[in-house]
Amino acid sequence: MQKIINMKVIVFLLTAILILSITACASTRDGKRVDMEKLLSAAGFKKGVADTPDRLAAIKKLPQRQVVPHEDGDKLVYVYADAKDCECAYAGNEEAYQKYLKLTHAKQIANDDRREAVRNKQRQMDTDDASWGREW
């Protein structure tokens, strides 16, 4: 009887861990998608939603989740397509693309600075009290 209860607890815990892992992965992907949409919008890209089957089919033909140049008649347009999650595409001109590059560069610098600050704080904690720092 005790073994059955223990097995049920183990199965329950493993199921809970699996669900949490899947949720965490989905949250990370959604967070990255939202970050990209914010960057593109801030840079001046315009969002177009695939609200018809033909538009969705057109978006699916484009390279996915990357900003790529596309000739539209005599002008160059930069397009970011996401047929899977938002079923949309963002389009911007050269000015919007240059602003997007600056924003992504600034974001990368901010992320690098944040990581370096965390590493510095960790090193400081490790040297301040080496008797307990790594053991916690």
PDB file of C-alpha atoms in Angstrom:
ATOM      1  CA  MET A   1       0.000   0.000   0.000  1.00  0.00           C
ATOM      2  CA  GLN A   2       2.816   2.392   0.905  1.00  0.00           C
ATOM      3  CA  LYS A   3       4.564   1.670  -2.419  1.00  0.00           C
ATOM      4  CA  ILE A   4       1.408   2.556  -4.364  1.00  0.00           C
ATOM      5  CA  ILE A   5       1.080   5.865  -2.530  1.00  0.00           C
ATOM      6  CA  ASN A   6       4.768   6.635  -3.100  1.00  0.00           C
ATOM      7  CA  MET A   7       4.419   5.795  -6.799  1.00  0.00           C
ATOM      8  CA  LYS A   8       1.379   8.100  -7.099  1.00  0.00           C
ATOM      9  CA  VAL A   9       3.323  10.908  -5.447  1.00  0.00           C
ATOM     10  CA  ILE A  10       6.258  10.368  -7.804  1.00  0.00           C
ATOM     11  CA  VAL A  11       3.990  10.340 -10.867  1.00  0.00           C
ATOM     12  CA  PHE A  12       2.244  13.492  -9.637  1.00  0.00           C
ATOM     13  CA  LEU A  13       5.546  15.300  -9.055  1.00  0.00           C
ATOM     14  CA  LEU A  14       6.943  14.276 -12.435  1.00  0.00           C
ATOM     15  CA  THR A  15       3.761  15.444 -14.146  1.00  0.00           C
ATOM     16  CA  ALA A  16       3.925  18.773 -12.321  1.00  0.00           C
ATOM     17  CA  ILE A  17       7.571  19.240 -13.308  1.00  0.00           C
ATOM     18  CA  LEU A  18       6.777  18.443 -16.938  1.00  0.00           C
ATOM     19  CA  ILE A  19       3.899  20.927 -17.014  1.00  0.00           C
ATOM     20  CA  LEU A  20       6.039  23.646 -15.430  1.00  0.00           C
ATOM     21  CA  SER A  21       8.847  22.991 -17.918  1.00  0.00           C
ATOM     22  CA  ILE A  22       6.516  23.253 -20.893  1.00  0.00           C
ATOM     23  CA  THR A  23       4.972  26.429 -19.502  1.00  0.00           C
ATOM     24  CA  ALA A  24       8.399  27.973 -18.925  1.00  0.00           C
ATOM     25  CA  CYS A  25       9.474  27.240 -22.496  1.00  0.00           C
ATOM     26  CA  ALA A  26       6.278  28.730 -23.901  1.00  0.00           C
ATOM     27  CA  SER A  27       6.634  31.808 -21.695  1.00  0.00           C
ATOM     28  CA  THR A  28      10.194  32.347 -22.883  1.00  0.00           C
ATOM     29  CA  ARG A  29       9.169  32.071 -26.529  1.00  0.00           C
ATOM     30  CA  ASP A  30       6.221  34.424 -26.000  1.00  0.00           C
ATOM     31  CA  GLY A  31       8.474  36.869 -24.192  1.00  0.00           C
ATOM     32  CA  LYS A  32      10.972  36.896 -27.053  1.00  0.00           C
ATOM     33  CA  ARG A  33       8.168  37.381 -29.575  1.00  0.00           C
ATOM     34  CA  VAL A  34       6.741  40.298 -27.601  1.00  0.00           C
ATOM     35  CA  ASP A  35      10.218  41.851 -27.266  1.00  0.00           C
ATOM     36  CA  MET A  36      10.725  41.603 -31.026  1.00  0.00           C
ATOM     37  CA  GLU A  37       7.309  43.113 -31.735  1.00  0.00           C
ATOM     38  CA  LYS A  38       8.089  46.005 -29.370  1.00  0.00           C
ATOM     39  CA  LEU A  39      11.460  46.614 -31.040  1.00  0.00           C
ATOM     40  CA  LEU A  40       9.955  46.604 -34.515  1.00  0.00           C
ATOM     41  CA  SER A  41       7.102  48.914 -33.521  1.00  0.00           C
ATOM     42  CA  ALA A  42       9.460  51.299 -31.724  1.00  0.00           C
ATOM     43  CA  ALA A  43      11.642  51.419 -34.832  1.00  0.00           C
ATOM     44  CA  GLY A  44       8.700  52.431 -37.004  1.00  0.00           C
ATOM     45  CA  PHE A  45       7.761  49.130 -38.621  1.00  0.00           C
ATOM     46  CA  LYS A  46       4.059  48.761 -39.430  1.00  0.00           C
ATOM     47  CA  LYS A  47       2.218  45.587 -38.448  1.00  0.00           C
ATOM     48  CA  GLY A  48       0.058  43.749 -40.944  1.00  0.00           C
ATOM     49  CA  VAL A  49      -2.162  40.927 -39.700  1.00  0.00           C
ATOM     50  CA  ALA A  50      -2.918  37.898 -41.859  1.00  0.00           C
ATOM     51  CA  ASP A  51      -6.683  38.176 -41.555  1.00  0.00           C
ATOM     52  CA  THR A  52      -7.418  36.134 -44.679  1.00  0.00           C
ATOM     53  CA  PRO A  53      -6.140  32.739 -45.856  1.00  0.00           C
ATOM     54  CA  ASP A  54      -4.402  34.403 -48.836  1.00  0.00           C
ATOM     55  CA  ARG A  55      -2.521  36.837 -46.592  1.00  0.00           C
ATOM     56  CA  LEU A  56      -1.477  34.028 -44.253  1.00  0.00           C
ATOM     57  CA  ALA A  57      -0.241  31.997 -47.227  1.00  0.00           C
ATOM     58  CA  ALA A  58       1.780  35.007 -48.414  1.00  0.00           C
ATOM     59  CA  ILE A  59       3.332  35.469 -44.960  1.00  0.00           C
ATOM     60  CA  LYS A  60       4.215  31.761 -44.798  1.00  0.00           C
ATOM     61  CA  LYS A  61       6.244  32.117 -48.016  1.00  0.00           C
ATOM     62  CA  LEU A  62       8.530  34.716 -46.415  1.00  0.00           C
ATOM     63  CA  PRO A  63      11.582  33.877 -44.291  1.00  0.00           C
ATOM     64  CA  GLN A  64      10.297  33.496 -40.744  1.00  0.00           C
ATOM     65  CA  ARG A  65      11.291  35.485 -37.650  1.00  0.00           C
ATOM     66  CA  GLN A  66      14.056  37.501 -39.236  1.00  0.00           C
ATOM     67  CA  VAL A  67      14.233  40.952 -40.746  1.00  0.00           C
ATOM     68  CA  VAL A  68      14.962  40.602 -44.448  1.00  0.00           C
ATOM     69  CA  PRO A  69      15.080  43.074 -47.349  1.00  0.00           C
ATOM     70  CA  HIS A  70      12.334  42.743 -49.936  1.00  0.00           C
ATOM     71  CA  GLU A  71      11.921  44.672 -53.177  1.00  0.00           C
ATOM     72  CA  ASP A  72       8.483  46.186 -53.574  1.00  0.00           C
ATOM     73  CA  GLY A  73       8.467  47.658 -57.046  1.00  0.00           C
ATOM     74  CA  ASP A  74      11.204  50.273 -57.102  1.00  0.00           C
ATOM     75  CA  LYS A  75      11.608  50.593 -53.340  1.00  0.00           C
ATOM     76  CA  LEU A  76      13.309  48.456 -50.733  1.00  0.00           C
ATOM     77  CA  VAL A  77      11.210  47.302 -47.769  1.00  0.00           C
ATOM     78  CA  TYR A  78      12.380  45.359 -44.733  1.00  0.00           C
ATOM     79  CA  VAL A  79       9.998  42.612 -43.624  1.00  0.00           C
ATOM     80  CA  TYR A  80       9.713  40.497 -40.481  1.00  0.00           C
ATOM     81  CA  ALA A  81       7.209  37.630 -40.858  1.00  0.00           C
ATOM     82  CA  ASP A  82       5.788  35.391 -38.129  1.00  0.00           C
ATOM     83  CA  ALA A  83       3.195  33.013 -39.556  1.00  0.00           C
ATOM     84  CA  LYS A  84       3.230  30.698 -36.545  1.00  0.00           C
ATOM     85  CA  ASP A  85       2.650  32.843 -33.459  1.00  0.00           C
ATOM     86  CA  CYS A  86       1.149  36.206 -34.363  1.00  0.00           C
ATOM     87  CA  GLU A  87       0.168  35.393 -37.967  1.00  0.00           C
ATOM     88  CA  CYS A  88       1.492  38.793 -38.929  1.00  0.00           C
ATOM     89  CA  ALA A  89       4.277  40.617 -40.717  1.00  0.00           C
ATOM     90  CA  TYR A  90       6.028  43.887 -39.970  1.00  0.00           C
ATOM     91  CA  ALA A  91       7.253  46.116 -42.786  1.00  0.00           C
ATOM     92  CA  GLY A  92       9.544  49.107 -42.582  1.00  0.00           C
ATOM     93  CA  ASN A  93      11.567  51.388 -44.806  1.00  0.00           C
ATOM     94  CA  GLU A  94      15.319  52.050 -44.648  1.00  0.00           C
ATOM     95  CA  GLU A  95      14.898  54.600 -41.855  1.00  0.00           C
ATOM     96  CA  ALA A  96      12.901  52.141 -39.731  1.00  0.00           C
ATOM     97  CA  TYR A  97      15.465  49.414 -40.414  1.00  0.00           C
ATOM     98  CA  GLN A  98      18.375  51.633 -39.329  1.00  0.00           C
ATOM     99  CA  LYS A  99      16.492  52.560 -36.152  1.00  0.00           C
ATOM    100  CA  TYR A 100      15.782  48.854 -35.537  1.00  0.00           C
ATOM    101  CA  LEU A 101      19.516  48.105 -35.830  1.00  0.00           C
ATOM    102  CA  LYS A 102      20.334  50.861 -33.324  1.00  0.00           C
ATOM    103  CA  LEU A 103      17.686  49.618 -30.886  1.00  0.00           C
ATOM    104  CA  THR A 104      18.851  46.010 -31.084  1.00  0.00           C
ATOM    105  CA  HIS A 105      22.451  47.134 -30.572  1.00  0.00           C
ATOM    106  CA  ALA A 106      21.456  49.234 -27.547  1.00  0.00           C
ATOM    107  CA  LYS A 107      19.463  46.316 -26.150  1.00  0.00           C
ATOM    108  CA  GLN A 108      22.448  43.994 -26.559  1.00  0.00           C
ATOM    109  CA  ILE A 109      24.712  46.466 -24.757  1.00  0.00           C
ATOM    110  CA  ALA A 110      22.177  46.779 -21.924  1.00  0.00           C
ATOM    111  CA  ASN A 111      21.937  42.985 -21.631  1.00  0.00           C
ATOM    112  CA  ASP A 112      25.729  42.661 -21.599  1.00  0.00           C
ATOM    113  CA  ASP A 113      25.985  45.366 -18.919  1.00  0.00           C
ATOM    114  CA  ARG A 114      23.351  43.634 -16.813  1.00  0.00           C
ATOM    115  CA  ARG A 115      25.130  40.277 -17.079  1.00  0.00           C
ATOM    116  CA  GLU A 116      28.449  41.881 -16.175  1.00  0.00           C
ATOM    117  CA  ALA A 117      26.874  43.580 -13.145  1.00  0.00           C
ATOM    118  CA  VAL A 118      25.505  40.229 -11.959  1.00  0.00           C
ATOM    119  CA  ARG A 119      28.922  38.601 -12.418  1.00  0.00           C
ATOM    120  CA  ASN A 120      30.613  41.445 -10.527  1.00  0.00           C
ATOM    121  CA  LYS A 121      28.121  41.166  -7.685  1.00  0.00           C
ATOM    122  CA  GLN A 122      28.660  37.402  -7.540  1.00  0.00           C
ATOM    123  CA  ARG A 123      32.442  37.863  -7.434  1.00  0.00           C
ATOM    124  CA  GLN A 124      32.031  40.443  -4.676  1.00  0.00           C
ATOM    125  CA  MET A 125      29.827  38.091  -2.663  1.00  0.00           C
ATOM    126  CA  ASP A 126      32.296  35.246  -3.178  1.00  0.00           C
ATOM    127  CA  THR A 127      35.231  37.298  -1.906  1.00  0.00           C
ATOM    128  CA  ASP A 128      33.355  39.112   0.893  1.00  0.00           C
ATOM    129  CA  ASP A 129      32.557  35.983   2.811  1.00  0.00           C
ATOM    130  CA  ALA A 130      34.210  32.959   1.291  1.00  0.00           C
ATOM    131  CA  SER A 131      33.207  30.846   4.264  1.00  0.00           C
ATOM    132  CA  TRP A 132      29.573  30.548   3.130  1.00  0.00           C
ATOM    133  CA  GLY A 133      29.306  32.168  -0.326  1.00  0.00           C
ATOM    134  CA  ARG A 134      29.388  29.115  -2.589  1.00  0.00           C
ATOM    135  CA  GLU A 135      27.788  26.715  -0.145  1.00  0.00           C
ATOM    136  CA  TRP A 136      24.411  28.456  -0.114  1.00  0.00           C
TER     137      TRP A 136
END
